[in-house]
Tab-separated table of C-alpha atoms and ligand atoms in Angstrom:
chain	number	residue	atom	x	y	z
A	1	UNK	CA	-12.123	-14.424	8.737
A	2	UNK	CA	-15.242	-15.032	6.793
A	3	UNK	CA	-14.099	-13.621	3.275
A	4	UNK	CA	-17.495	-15.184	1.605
A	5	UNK	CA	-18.746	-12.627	3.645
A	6	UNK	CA	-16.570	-9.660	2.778
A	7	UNK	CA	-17.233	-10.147	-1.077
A	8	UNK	CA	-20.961	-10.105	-0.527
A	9	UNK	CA	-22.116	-6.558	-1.786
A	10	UNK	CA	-23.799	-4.559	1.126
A	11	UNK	CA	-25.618	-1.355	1.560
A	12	UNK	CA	-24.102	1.142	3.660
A	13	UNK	CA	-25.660	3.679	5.886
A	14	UNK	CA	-22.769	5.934	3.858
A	15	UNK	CA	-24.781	5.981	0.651
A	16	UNK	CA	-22.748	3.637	-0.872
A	17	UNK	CA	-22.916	0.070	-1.878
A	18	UNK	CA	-19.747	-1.729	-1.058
A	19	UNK	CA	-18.798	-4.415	-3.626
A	20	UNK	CA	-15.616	-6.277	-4.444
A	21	UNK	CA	-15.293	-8.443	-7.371
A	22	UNK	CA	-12.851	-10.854	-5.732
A	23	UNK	CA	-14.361	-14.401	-5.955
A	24	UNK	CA	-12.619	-16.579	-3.843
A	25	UNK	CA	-9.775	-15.900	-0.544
A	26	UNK	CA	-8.219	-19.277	0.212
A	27	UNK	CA	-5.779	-19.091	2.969
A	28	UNK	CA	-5.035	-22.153	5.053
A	29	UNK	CA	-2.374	-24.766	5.286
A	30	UNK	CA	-2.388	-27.155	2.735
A	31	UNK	CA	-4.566	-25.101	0.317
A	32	UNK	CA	-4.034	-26.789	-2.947
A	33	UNK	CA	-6.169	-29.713	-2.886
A	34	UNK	CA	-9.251	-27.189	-2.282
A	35	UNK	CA	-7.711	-24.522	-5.056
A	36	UNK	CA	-8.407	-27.913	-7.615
A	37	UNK	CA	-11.947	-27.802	-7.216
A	38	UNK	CA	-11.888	-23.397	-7.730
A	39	UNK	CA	-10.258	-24.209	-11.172
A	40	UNK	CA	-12.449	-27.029	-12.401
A	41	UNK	CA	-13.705	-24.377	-15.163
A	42	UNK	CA	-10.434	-24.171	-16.550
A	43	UNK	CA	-8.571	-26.056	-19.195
A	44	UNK	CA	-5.688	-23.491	-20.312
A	45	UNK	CA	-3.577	-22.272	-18.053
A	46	UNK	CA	-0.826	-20.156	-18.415
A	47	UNK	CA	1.075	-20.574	-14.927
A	48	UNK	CA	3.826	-17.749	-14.394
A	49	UNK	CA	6.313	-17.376	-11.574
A	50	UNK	CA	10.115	-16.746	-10.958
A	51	UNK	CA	13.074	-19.003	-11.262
A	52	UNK	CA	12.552	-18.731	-6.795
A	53	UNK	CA	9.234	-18.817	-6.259
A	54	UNK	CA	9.003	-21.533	-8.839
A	55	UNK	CA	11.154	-23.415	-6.689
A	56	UNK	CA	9.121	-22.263	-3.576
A	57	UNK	CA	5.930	-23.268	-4.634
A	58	UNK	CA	5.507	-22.803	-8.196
A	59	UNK	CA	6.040	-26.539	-9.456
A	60	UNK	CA	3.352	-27.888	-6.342
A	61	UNK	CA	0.960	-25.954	-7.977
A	62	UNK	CA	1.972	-26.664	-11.540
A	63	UNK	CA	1.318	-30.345	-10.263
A	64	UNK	CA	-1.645	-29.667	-8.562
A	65	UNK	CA	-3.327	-27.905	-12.026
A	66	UNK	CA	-1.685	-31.438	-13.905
A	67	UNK	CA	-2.816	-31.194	-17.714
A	68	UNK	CA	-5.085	-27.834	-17.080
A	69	UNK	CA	-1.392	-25.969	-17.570
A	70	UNK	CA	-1.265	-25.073	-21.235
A	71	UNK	CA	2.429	-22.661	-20.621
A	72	UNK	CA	4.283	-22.505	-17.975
A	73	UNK	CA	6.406	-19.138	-17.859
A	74	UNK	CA	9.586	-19.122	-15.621
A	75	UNK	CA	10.919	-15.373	-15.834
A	76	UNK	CA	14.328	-15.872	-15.227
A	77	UNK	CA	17.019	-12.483	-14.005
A	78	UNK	CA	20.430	-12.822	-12.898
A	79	UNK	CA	19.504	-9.908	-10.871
A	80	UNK	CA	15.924	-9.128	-9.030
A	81	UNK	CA	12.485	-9.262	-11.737
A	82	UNK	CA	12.054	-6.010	-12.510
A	83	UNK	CA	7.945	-5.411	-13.790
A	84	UNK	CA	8.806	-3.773	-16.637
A	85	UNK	CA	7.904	-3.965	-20.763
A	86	UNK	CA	10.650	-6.275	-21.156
A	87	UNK	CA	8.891	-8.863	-18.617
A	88	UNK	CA	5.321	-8.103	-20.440
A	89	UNK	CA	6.440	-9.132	-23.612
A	90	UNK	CA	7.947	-12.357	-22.550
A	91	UNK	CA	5.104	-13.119	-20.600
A	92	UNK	CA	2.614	-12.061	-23.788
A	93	UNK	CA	4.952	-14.719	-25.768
A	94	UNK	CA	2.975	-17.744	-24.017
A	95	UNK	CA	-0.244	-16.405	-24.380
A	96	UNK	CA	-2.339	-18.663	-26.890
A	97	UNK	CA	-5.752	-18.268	-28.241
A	98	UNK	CA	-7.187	-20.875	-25.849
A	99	UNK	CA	-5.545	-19.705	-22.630
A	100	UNK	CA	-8.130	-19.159	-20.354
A	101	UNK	CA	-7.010	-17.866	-16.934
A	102	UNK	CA	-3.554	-16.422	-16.086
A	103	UNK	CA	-2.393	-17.710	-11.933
A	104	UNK	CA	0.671	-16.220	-10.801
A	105	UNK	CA	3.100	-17.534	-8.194
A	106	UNK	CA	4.886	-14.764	-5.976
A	107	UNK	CA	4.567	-11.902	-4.384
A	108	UNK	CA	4.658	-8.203	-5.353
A	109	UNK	CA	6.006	-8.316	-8.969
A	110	UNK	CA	4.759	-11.426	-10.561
A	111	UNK	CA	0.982	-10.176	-9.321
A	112	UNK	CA	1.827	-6.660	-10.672
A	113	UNK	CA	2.979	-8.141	-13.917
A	114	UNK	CA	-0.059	-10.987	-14.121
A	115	UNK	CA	-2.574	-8.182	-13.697
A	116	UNK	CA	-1.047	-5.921	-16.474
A	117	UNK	CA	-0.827	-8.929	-18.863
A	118	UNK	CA	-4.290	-10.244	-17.652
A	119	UNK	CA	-6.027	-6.875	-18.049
A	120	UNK	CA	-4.901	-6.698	-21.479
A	121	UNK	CA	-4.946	-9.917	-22.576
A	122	UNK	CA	-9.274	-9.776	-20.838
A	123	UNK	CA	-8.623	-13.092	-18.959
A	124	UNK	CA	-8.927	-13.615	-15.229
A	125	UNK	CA	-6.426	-13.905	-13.432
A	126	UNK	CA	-5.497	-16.174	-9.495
A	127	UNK	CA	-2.426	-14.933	-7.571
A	128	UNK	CA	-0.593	-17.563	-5.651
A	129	UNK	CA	0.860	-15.557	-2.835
A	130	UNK	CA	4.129	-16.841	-1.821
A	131	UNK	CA	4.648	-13.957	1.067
A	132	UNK	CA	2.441	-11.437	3.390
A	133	UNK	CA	4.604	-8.601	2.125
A	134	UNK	CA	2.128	-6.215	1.322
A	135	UNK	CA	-1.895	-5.568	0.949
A	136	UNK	CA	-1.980	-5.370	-2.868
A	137	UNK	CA	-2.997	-8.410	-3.251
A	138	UNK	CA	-6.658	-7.390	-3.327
A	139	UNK	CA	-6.336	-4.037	-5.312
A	140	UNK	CA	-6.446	-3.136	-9.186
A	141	UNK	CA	-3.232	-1.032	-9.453
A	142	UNK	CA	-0.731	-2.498	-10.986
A	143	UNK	CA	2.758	-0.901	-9.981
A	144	UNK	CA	5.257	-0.759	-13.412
A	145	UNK	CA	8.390	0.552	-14.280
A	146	UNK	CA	7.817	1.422	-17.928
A	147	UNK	CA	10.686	2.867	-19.708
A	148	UNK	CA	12.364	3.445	-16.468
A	149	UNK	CA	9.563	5.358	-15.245
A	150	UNK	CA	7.412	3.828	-12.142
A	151	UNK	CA	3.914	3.749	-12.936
A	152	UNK	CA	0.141	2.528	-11.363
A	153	UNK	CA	-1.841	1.427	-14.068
A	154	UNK	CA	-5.389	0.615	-13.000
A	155	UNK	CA	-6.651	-3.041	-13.985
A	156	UNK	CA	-8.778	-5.451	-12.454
A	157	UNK	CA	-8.725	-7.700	-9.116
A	158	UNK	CA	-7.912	-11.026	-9.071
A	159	UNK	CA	-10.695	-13.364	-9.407
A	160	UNK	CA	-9.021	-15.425	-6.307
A	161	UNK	CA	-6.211	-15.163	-4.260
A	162	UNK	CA	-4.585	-18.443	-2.688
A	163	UNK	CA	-2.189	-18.786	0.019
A	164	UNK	CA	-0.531	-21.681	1.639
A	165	UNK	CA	-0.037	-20.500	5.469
A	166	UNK	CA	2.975	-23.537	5.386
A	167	UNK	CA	4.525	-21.787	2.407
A	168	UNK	CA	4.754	-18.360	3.348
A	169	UNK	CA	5.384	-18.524	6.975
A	170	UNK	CA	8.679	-19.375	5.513
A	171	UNK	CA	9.237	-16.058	3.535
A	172	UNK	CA	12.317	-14.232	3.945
A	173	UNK	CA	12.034	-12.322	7.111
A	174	UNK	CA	12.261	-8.684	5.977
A	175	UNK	CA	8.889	-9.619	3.341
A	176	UNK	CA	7.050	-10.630	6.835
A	177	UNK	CA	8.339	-7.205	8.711
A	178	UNK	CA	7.302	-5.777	5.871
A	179	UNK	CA	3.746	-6.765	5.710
A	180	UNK	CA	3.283	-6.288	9.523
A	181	UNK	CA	4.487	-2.596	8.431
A	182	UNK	CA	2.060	-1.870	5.652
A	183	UNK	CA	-0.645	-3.102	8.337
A	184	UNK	CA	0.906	-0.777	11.244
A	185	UNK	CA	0.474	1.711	8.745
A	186	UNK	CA	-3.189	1.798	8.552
A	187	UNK	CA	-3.137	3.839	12.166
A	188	UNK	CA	-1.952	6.871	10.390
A	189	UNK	CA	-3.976	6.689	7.083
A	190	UNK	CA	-6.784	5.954	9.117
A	191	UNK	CA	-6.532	9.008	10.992
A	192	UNK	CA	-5.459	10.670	8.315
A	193	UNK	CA	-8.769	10.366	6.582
A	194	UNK	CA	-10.805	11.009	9.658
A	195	UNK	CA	-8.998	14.373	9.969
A	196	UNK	CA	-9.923	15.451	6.144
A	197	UNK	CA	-13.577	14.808	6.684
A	198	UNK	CA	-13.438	17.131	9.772
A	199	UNK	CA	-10.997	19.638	7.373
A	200	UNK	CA	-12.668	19.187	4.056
A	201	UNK	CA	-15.978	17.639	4.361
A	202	UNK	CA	-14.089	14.412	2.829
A	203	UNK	CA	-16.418	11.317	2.106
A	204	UNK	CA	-15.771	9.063	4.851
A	205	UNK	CA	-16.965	5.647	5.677
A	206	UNK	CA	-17.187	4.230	9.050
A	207	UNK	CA	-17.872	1.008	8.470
A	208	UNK	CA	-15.117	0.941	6.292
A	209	UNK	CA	-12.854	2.206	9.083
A	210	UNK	CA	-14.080	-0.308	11.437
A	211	UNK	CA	-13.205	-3.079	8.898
A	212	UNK	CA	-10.045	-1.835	8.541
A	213	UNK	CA	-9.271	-1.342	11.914
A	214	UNK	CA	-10.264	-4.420	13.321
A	215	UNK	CA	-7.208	-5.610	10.857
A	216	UNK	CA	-4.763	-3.708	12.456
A	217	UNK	CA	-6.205	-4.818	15.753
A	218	UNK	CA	-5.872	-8.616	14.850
A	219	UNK	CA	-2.682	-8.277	14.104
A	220	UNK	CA	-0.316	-4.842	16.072
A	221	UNK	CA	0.257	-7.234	19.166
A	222	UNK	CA	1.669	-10.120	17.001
A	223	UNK	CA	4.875	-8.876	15.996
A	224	UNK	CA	7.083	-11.197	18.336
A	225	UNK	CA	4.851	-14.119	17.073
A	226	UNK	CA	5.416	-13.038	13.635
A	227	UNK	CA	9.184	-12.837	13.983
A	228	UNK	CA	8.832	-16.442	15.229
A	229	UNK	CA	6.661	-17.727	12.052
A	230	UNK	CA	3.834	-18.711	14.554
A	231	UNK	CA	1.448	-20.103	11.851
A	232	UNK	CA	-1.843	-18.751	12.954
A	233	UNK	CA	0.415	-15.798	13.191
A	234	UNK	CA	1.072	-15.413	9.520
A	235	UNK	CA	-1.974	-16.855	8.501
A	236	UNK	CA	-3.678	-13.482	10.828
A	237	UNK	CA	-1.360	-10.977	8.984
A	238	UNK	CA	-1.940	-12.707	5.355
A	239	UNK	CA	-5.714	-12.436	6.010
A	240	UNK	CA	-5.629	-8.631	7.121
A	241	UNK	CA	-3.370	-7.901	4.094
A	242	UNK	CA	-6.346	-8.959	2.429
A	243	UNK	CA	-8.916	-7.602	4.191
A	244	UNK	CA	-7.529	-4.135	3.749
A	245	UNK	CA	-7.809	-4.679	0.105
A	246	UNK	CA	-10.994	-5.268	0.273
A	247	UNK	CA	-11.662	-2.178	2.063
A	248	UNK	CA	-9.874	-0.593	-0.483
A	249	UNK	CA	-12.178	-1.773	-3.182
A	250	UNK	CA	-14.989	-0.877	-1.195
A	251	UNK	CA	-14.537	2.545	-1.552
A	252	UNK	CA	-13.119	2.747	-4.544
A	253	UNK	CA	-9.873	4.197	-3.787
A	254	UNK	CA	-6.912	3.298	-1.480
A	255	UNK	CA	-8.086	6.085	0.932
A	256	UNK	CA	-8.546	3.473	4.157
A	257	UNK	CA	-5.279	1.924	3.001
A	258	UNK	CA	-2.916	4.951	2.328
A	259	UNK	CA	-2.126	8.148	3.718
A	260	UNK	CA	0.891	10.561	4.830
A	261	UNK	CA	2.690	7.723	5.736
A	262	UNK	CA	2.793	6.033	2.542
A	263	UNK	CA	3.448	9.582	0.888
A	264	UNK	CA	6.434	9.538	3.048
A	265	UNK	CA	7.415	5.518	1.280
A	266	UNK	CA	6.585	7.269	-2.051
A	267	UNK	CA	8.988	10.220	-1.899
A	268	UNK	CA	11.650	7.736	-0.417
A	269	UNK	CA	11.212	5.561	-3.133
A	270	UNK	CA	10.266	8.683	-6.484
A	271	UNK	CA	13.507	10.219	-5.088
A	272	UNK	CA	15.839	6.667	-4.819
A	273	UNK	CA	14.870	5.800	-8.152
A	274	UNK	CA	15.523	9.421	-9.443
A	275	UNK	CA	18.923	9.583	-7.779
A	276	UNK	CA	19.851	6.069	-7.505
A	277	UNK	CA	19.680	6.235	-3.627
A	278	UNK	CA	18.857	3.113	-1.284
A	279	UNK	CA	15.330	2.857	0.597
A	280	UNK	CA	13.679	0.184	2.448
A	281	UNK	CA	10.980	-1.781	0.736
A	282	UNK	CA	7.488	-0.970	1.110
A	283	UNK	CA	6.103	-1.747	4.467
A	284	UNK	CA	9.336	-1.168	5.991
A	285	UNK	CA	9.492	2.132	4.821
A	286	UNK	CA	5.377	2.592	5.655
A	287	UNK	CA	5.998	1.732	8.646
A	288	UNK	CA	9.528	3.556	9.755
A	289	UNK	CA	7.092	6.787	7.957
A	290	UNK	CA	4.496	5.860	10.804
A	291	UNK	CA	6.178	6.821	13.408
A	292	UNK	CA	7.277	10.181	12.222
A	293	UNK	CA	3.883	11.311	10.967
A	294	UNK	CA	3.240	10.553	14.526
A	295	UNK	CA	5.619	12.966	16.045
A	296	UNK	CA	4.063	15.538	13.661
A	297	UNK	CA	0.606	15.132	15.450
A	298	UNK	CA	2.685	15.280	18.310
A	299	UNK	CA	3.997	18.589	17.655
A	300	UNK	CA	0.754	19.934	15.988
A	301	UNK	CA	-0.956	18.562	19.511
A	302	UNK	CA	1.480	20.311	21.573
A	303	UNK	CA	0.943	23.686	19.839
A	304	UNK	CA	0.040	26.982	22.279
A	305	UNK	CA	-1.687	28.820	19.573
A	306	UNK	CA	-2.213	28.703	15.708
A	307	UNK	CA	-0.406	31.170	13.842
A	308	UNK	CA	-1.232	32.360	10.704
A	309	UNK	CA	0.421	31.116	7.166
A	310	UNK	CA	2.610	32.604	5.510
A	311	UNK	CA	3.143	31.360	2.287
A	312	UNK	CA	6.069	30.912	0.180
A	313	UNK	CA	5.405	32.442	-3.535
A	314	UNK	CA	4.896	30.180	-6.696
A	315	UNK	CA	7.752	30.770	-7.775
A	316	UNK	CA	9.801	29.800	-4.363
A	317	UNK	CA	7.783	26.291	-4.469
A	318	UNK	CA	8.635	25.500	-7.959
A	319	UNK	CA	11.874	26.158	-7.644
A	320	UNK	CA	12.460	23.491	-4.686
A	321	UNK	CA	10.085	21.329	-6.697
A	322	UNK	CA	13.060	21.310	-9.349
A	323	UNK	CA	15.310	21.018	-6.615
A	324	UNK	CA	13.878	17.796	-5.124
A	325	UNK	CA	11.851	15.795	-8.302
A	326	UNK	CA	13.812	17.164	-10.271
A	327	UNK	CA	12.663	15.374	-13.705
A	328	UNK	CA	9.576	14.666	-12.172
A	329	UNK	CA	8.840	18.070	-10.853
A	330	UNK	CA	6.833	19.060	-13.788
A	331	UNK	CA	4.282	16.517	-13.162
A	332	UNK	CA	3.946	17.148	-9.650
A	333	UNK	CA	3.444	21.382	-10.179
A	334	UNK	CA	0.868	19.810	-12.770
A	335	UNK	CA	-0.633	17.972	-9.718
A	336	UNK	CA	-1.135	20.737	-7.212
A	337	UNK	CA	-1.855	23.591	-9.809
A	338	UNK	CA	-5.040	21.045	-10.788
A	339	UNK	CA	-5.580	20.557	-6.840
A	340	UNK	CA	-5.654	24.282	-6.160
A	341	UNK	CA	-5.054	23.582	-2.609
A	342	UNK	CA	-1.664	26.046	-1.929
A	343	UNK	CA	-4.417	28.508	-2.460
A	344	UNK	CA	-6.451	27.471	0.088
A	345	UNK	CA	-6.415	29.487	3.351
A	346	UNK	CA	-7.209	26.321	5.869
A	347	UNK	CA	-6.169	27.961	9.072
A	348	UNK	CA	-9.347	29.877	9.574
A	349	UNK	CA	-10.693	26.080	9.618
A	350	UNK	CA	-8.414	24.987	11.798
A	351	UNK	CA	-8.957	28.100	14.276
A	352	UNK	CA	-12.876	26.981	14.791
A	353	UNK	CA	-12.254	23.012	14.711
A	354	UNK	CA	-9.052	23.287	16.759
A	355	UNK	CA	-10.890	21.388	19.463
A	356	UNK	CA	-12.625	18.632	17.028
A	357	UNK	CA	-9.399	18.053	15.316
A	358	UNK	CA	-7.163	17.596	18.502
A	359	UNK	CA	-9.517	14.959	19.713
A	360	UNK	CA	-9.032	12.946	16.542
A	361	UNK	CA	-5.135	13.463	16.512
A	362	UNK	CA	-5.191	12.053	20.037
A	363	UNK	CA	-6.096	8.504	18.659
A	364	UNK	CA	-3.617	7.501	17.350
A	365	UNK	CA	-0.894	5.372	19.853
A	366	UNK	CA	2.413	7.589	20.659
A	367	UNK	CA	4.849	7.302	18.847
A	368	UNK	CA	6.546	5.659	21.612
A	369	UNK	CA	4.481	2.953	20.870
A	370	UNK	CA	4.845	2.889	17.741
A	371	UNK	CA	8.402	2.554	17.726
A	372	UNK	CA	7.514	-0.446	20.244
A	373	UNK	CA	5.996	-2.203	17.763
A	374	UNK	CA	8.562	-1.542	15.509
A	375	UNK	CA	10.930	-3.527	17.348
A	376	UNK	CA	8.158	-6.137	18.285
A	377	UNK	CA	9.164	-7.642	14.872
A	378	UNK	CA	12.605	-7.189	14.789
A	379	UNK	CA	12.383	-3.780	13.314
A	380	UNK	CA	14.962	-0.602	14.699
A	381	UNK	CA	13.670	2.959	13.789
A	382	UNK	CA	17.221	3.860	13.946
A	383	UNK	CA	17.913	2.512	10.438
A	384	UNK	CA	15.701	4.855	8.956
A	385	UNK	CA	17.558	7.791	10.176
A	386	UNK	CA	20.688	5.871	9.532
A	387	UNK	CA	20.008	5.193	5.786
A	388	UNK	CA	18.327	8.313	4.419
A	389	UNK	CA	19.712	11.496	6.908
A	390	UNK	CA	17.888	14.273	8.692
A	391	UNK	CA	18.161	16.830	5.469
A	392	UNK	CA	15.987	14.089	3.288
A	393	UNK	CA	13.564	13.056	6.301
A	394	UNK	CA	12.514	16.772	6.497
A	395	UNK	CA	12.409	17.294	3.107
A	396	UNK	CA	9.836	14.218	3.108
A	397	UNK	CA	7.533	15.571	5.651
A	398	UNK	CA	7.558	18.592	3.351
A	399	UNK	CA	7.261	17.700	0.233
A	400	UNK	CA	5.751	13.928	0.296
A	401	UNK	CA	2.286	15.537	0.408
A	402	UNK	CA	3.027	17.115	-3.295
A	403	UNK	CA	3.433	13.687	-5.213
A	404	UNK	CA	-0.486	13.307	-4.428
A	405	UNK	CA	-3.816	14.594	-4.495
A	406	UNK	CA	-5.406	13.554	-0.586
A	407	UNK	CA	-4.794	15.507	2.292
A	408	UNK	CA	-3.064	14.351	4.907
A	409	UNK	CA	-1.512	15.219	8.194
A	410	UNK	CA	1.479	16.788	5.806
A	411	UNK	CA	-0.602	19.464	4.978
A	412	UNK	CA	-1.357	20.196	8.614
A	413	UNK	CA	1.756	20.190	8.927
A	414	UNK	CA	2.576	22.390	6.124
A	415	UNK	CA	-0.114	24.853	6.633
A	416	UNK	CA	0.950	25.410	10.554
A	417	UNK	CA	4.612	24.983	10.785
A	418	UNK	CA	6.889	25.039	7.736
B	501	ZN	ZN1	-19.957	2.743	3.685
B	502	ZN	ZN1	1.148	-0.199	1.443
C-alpha cells in the first residue's frame, strides 16, 4: 500500500481537503534498520513498553536506537497494564527536559498511554506496534480509565507508526481475530453512514468509503490465512488497520470507522465495567456485534409495511436508562436531551425513502456470511450468545445507540420495531 501516498493532502470533490498528519507507515519484515534512518533527528529518547512486549520486541529496538535512548520505561503489573493515572505518572517520572520524542512498544495500551503522556508533555511521539489488534493506531483518541472511569481524550497522531510483519505475525491469536474483527466491522459502519446521509442529509464522503472499503476487501477473504500467520497475510491486515485510520483522520471523525456495531462493543464493554461482567475484547466483540446489526437490516428488509411510532414517555426512557447505565445514565440522558433526536418523527422519512433505503440495506453480505467469516478465523458466533445472554443482547440493540451521538441502524431499528 502506498502510505506516502495516503498522507499526501488531497482535494476532494466532497468539499473537503483530506489531510493526515502521520509522517511515516513502516510495515515490512525486518523494519528496524530503515526505522534508524526515520530517527536520525533524535537524540533523547524516552522508549516505553511492558515487561512482555519488552521482551517481544522492546529491547531490538532499544538496540537499534543505541545511545539515542535517554530512559527506558518498563511498566511492570502482576496483572494486565491498565492505562490509567497511576501508569501516567510513572511514565511522566522519566520525562527530562531534553527528551525529544516518546516511541512506544505494544499494542493498544502502551499507544493509548504514549499519546496521553506525549500530548501533554508536546513531544512527538512513534508507536512500535507489536500486534494488528485494532485500527487505533492511526487515530488521536486516546482510550483511559481515569479514576475508574473509561475515557477518550482527544490528542494527536503519531508522527510514525512501525511494524515488524516477523514480530507480530506471532501475536497471540485472539489480538489477530481481533483485528480481522475491527476490519469486518467496517461493512456495517459503512453502511451505517450511507443510510444517515439518505435519513439525515449526513456529510458523507465517497472517496472516503472507497478507501475504506477497499480495506475490508484486501483483507474479508483472508481469515484462514490469518489463522495460519501467512506473513503477507498479517502484513495485509496490519496495513488496512492503518489505512482505516487514516480514513478516519480524513474526515475528522471515526464516522468511516465506527458505527452500530461498535455501539454494540461499547455497551458490552460501559456495562462489564459497570457491573464487573466479562466481554470479549474489541474486535471480537465488533465483530460478533456485526453480525447481529445484520439480522436487524434483515428484519427491517423483510418488513410488509411501516407502522407508525409509538413512543415511550420521558419518563419511561429514563427510568430504563437508570436501569441499564445505571451510574452512567445521567450522562447518557445528558447526551440525547442535547441530540434532540427521541423527538424526531423519522418515519414520515422513512415512508417516502423506503425504496432508497432498502437498496442500501441490501449491501451489506448476509449475515450468513458474516458468520462465515467469523469462523474463517477461528471465530464461533455462538460464544457471544454464550457469554452475555439473550436479555443483555436485546437490551444492546436497544440501548447501544444512547451512549452516542451518530445514527445508526439502532435507531432504525428503534424507530420501527421496539
Ligand atoms: Zn472527500
Ligand atoms: Zn474498532
Amino acid at each position: 500500500m502506498d502510505f506516502q501516498k495516503m498522507l499526501t493532502e488531497q482535494t476532494c470533490t466532497c468539499g473537503k481537503t483530506h489531510s493526515c498528519n502521520i509522517k511515516h507507515v513502516l510495515i515490512e519484515p525486518n523494519v528496524l534498520e530503515k526505522y534508524q534512518a526515520l530517527v536520525a533527528d533524535y537524540k533523547h529518547i524516552l522508549l516505553v513498553a511492558d515487561q512482555n512486549t519488552y521482551e517481544v520486541f522492546g529491547k531490538d529496538v532499544e538496540k537499534a536506537l543505541g545511545t539515542k535512548v535517554e530512559n527506558l520505561c518498563v511498566l511492570k503489573r502482576d496483572g494486565i497494564l491498565v492505562p490509567n493515572e497511576e501508569a501516567i505518572a510513572e511514565m511522566q517520572t522519566f520525562l527530562t527536559e531534553e527528551t525529544d520524542l516518546i516511541v512506544g512498544v505494544g499494542s493498544g495500551v502502551i499507544q493509548d498511554l504514549c499519546k496521553h503522556v506525549s500530548f501533554e508533555a508536546k513531544l512527538p511521539y512513534h508507536i512500535v506496534a507489536t500486534a494488528p489488534s485494532m485500527d487505533g493506531y492511526a487515530s488521536v483518541g486516546s482510550a483511559l480509565i481515569l479514576y475508574n472511569v473509561k475515557v477518550t481524550l482527544n490528542c494527536r497522531v503519531p508522527e510514525a507508526i512501525i511494524a515488524d510483519t516477523n514480530i507480530i505475525k506471532d501475536a497471540p491469536m485472539e489480538m489477530i481475530q481481533a483485528g480481522y474483527g475491527d476490519i469486518l466491522g467496517k461493512f456495517s459502519c459503512l453502511n451505517d453512514w450511507k443510510l444517515s446521509r439518505v435519513v439525515n442529509d449526513e456529510y458523507f464522503c465517497q472517496f472516503v468509503y472507497d478507501l475504506t472499503m477497499e480495506m475490508v476487501y484486501r483483507v474479508k477473504d483472508s481469515g484462514e490465512a490469518l489463522k495460519n500467520r501467512d506473513p503477507e497475510a498479517i502484513q495485509n491486515l496490519m496495513e488496512a488497520l492503518i489505512g482505516v485510520g487514516i480514513a478516519m483522520a480524513y474526515v475528522g471523525n471515526s464516522r468511516p470507522a465506527s458505527g452500530s456495531e461498535h455501539h454494540l462493543s461499547h455497551y458490552f464493554e460501559v456495562v462489564g465495567l459497570l457491573r464487573d461482567e466479562p466481554y470479549f475484547n474489541h474486535g471480537t466483540d465488533v465483530v460478533y456485534s456485526t453480525y447481529y446489526t445484520q439480522k436487524l437490516r434483515e428484519m427491517l428488509l423483510g418488513l410488509d409495511e411501516i407502522k407508525d411510532h409509538v413512543a415511550e414517555t420521558k419518563e419511561e426512557r429514563e427510568a430504563h436508562f437508570y436501569a441499564i447505565y445505571e451510574s452512567a445514565a445521567k450522562e447518557i440522558i445528558a447526551l440525547q436531551d442535547k441530540m434532540g433526536w427521541y423527538e424526531i418523527d423519522r418515519v414520515p422519512t422513512y415512508k417516502a425513502k423506503w425504496d432508497e433505503i432498502k437498496e442500501v440495506l441490501r449491501e451489506v453480505p448476509s449475515s450468513e456470511q458474516i458468520k462465515a467469516y467469523i469462523e474463517s478465523v477461528g471465530l464461533d458466533i455462538n460464544e457471544f450468545a454464550a457469554l452475555y445472554g439473550d436479555e443483555k443482547i436485546q437490551n444492546a440493540l436497544k440501548y447501544a445507540k444512547d451512549i452516542k451521538d451518530r445514527y445508526t441502524v439502532l435507531w432504525m431499528y428503534y424507530d420501527l420495531f421496539v
